Amino acid sequence: KGKGGEEEREETCAVCQCEFSVKGDSGEGITCPSFHFMCSECTGVYVSSVMGDLDSSYPPKCCMCRAEIPEASFERQLDAPSQARLALFKAQRSLKPGETMCKCA
């Protein structure tokens, strides 16, 4: 067990194939619903890639099985400006035809 009694286990990154320790739900790295794991380094590259092309990359999908990555798992990797950018993107994408979005100053 890791610090604080959290379960610690070894997993293999689905991208780089390195082995790394997972301590409970630490928020580091991403796991898809099929339990494919990404280490923190590959997660950083993956998140940057998705955020760099939201139109074609969102919602994010697992590189192994193409399952959608849970929103909470993805969003906790983002800094505050990226979270705001993603929220704006999702709001704009949810508009119905003929609807427009107004920003308050």
C-alpha positions as MATLAB code, in Angstrom:
seq = 'KGKGGEEEREETCAVCQCEFSVKGDSGEGITCPSFHFMCSECTGVYVSSVMGDLDSSYPPKCCMCRAEIPEASFERQLDAPSQARLALFKAQRSLKPGETMCKCA';
ca = [
       0.000    0.000    0.000;
       1.071    3.547   -0.687;
       0.937    6.543    1.606;
      -2.415    7.024    3.310;
      -3.361    3.359    2.844;
      -4.197    3.708   -0.856;
      -3.882    0.562   -2.950;
      -0.758    0.628   -5.078;
      -0.422   -1.568   -8.154;
       1.740   -1.811  -11.248;
       0.173   -1.102  -14.639;
       1.540   -0.886  -18.181;
       1.033    2.284  -20.216;
      -1.031    1.556  -23.332;
       1.048    4.067  -25.306;
       4.713    3.705  -24.338;
       4.450    0.254  -22.690;
       6.386    1.374  -19.610;
       5.376    0.010  -16.229;
       4.331    2.509  -13.598;
       2.712    2.546  -10.162;
      -0.923    3.524   -9.768;
      -1.915    4.673   -6.293;
      -5.687    4.579   -5.876;
      -7.361    7.334   -7.870;
      -4.510    9.832   -7.705;
      -5.686   11.806  -10.732;
      -2.387   11.189  -12.503;
      -2.746    9.563  -15.871;
      -5.886    8.490  -17.681;
      -7.764    5.199  -17.623;
     -10.467    4.251  -20.118;
     -13.570    2.215  -19.189;
     -11.773   -0.931  -20.436;
      -8.911   -0.246  -17.986;
      -6.265    0.740  -20.517;
      -3.903    3.018  -18.606;
      -1.723    5.917  -19.741;
       1.245    7.015  -17.659;
       1.425   10.666  -16.605;
       3.935   11.560  -19.341;
       1.846   10.045  -22.144;
      -1.284   11.568  -20.605;
       0.274   15.028  -20.898;
       1.063   14.526  -24.583;
      -2.389   13.024  -25.215;
      -4.250   15.875  -23.487;
      -2.223   18.468  -25.423;
      -3.047   16.671  -28.660;
      -6.785   16.574  -27.936;
      -6.859   20.207  -26.812;
      -4.922   21.211  -29.938;
      -7.685   19.918  -32.223;
     -10.952   19.778  -30.286;
     -13.103   19.755  -33.429;
     -11.844   16.339  -34.503;
     -10.546   14.931  -31.194;
     -13.387   15.570  -28.746;
     -14.699   13.584  -27.019;
     -11.329   11.934  -26.352;
     -11.071    8.220  -27.041;
      -8.763    5.469  -25.836;
      -5.935    4.803  -28.281;
      -6.327    1.043  -27.736;
     -10.084    0.342  -27.869;
     -11.560    3.697  -28.993;
     -13.839    3.834  -25.917;
     -14.616    7.362  -24.791;
     -12.427    8.569  -21.949;
     -14.627    9.596  -18.992;
     -14.986   13.395  -18.912;
     -13.873   13.683  -15.289;
     -10.733   11.656  -15.980;
      -9.817   13.915  -18.905;
     -10.828   17.243  -17.377;
      -8.851   16.776  -14.156;
      -5.701   16.815  -16.290;
      -6.416   20.371  -17.490;
      -5.197   23.639  -16.048;
      -7.735   26.448  -15.438;
      -7.372   28.146  -18.867;
      -7.748   24.793  -20.647;
     -10.804   23.950  -18.545;
     -12.380   27.279  -19.546;
     -11.540   26.681  -23.218;
     -13.061   23.198  -23.116;
     -16.209   24.475  -21.363;
     -16.655   27.127  -24.070;
     -16.123   24.536  -26.808;
     -18.701   22.170  -25.271;
     -21.212   25.013  -24.841;
     -20.779   26.117  -28.462;
     -21.110   22.546  -29.686;
     -24.391   22.124  -27.773;
     -26.097   25.050  -29.563;
     -29.051   24.153  -31.727;
     -29.328   25.501  -35.293;
     -30.164   29.199  -35.183;
     -28.978   29.639  -31.584;
     -26.074   31.932  -30.801;
     -23.935   32.346  -27.739;
     -23.460   35.716  -26.080;
     -20.578   36.465  -23.740;
     -21.029   38.752  -20.778;
     -18.367   41.372  -20.315;
];
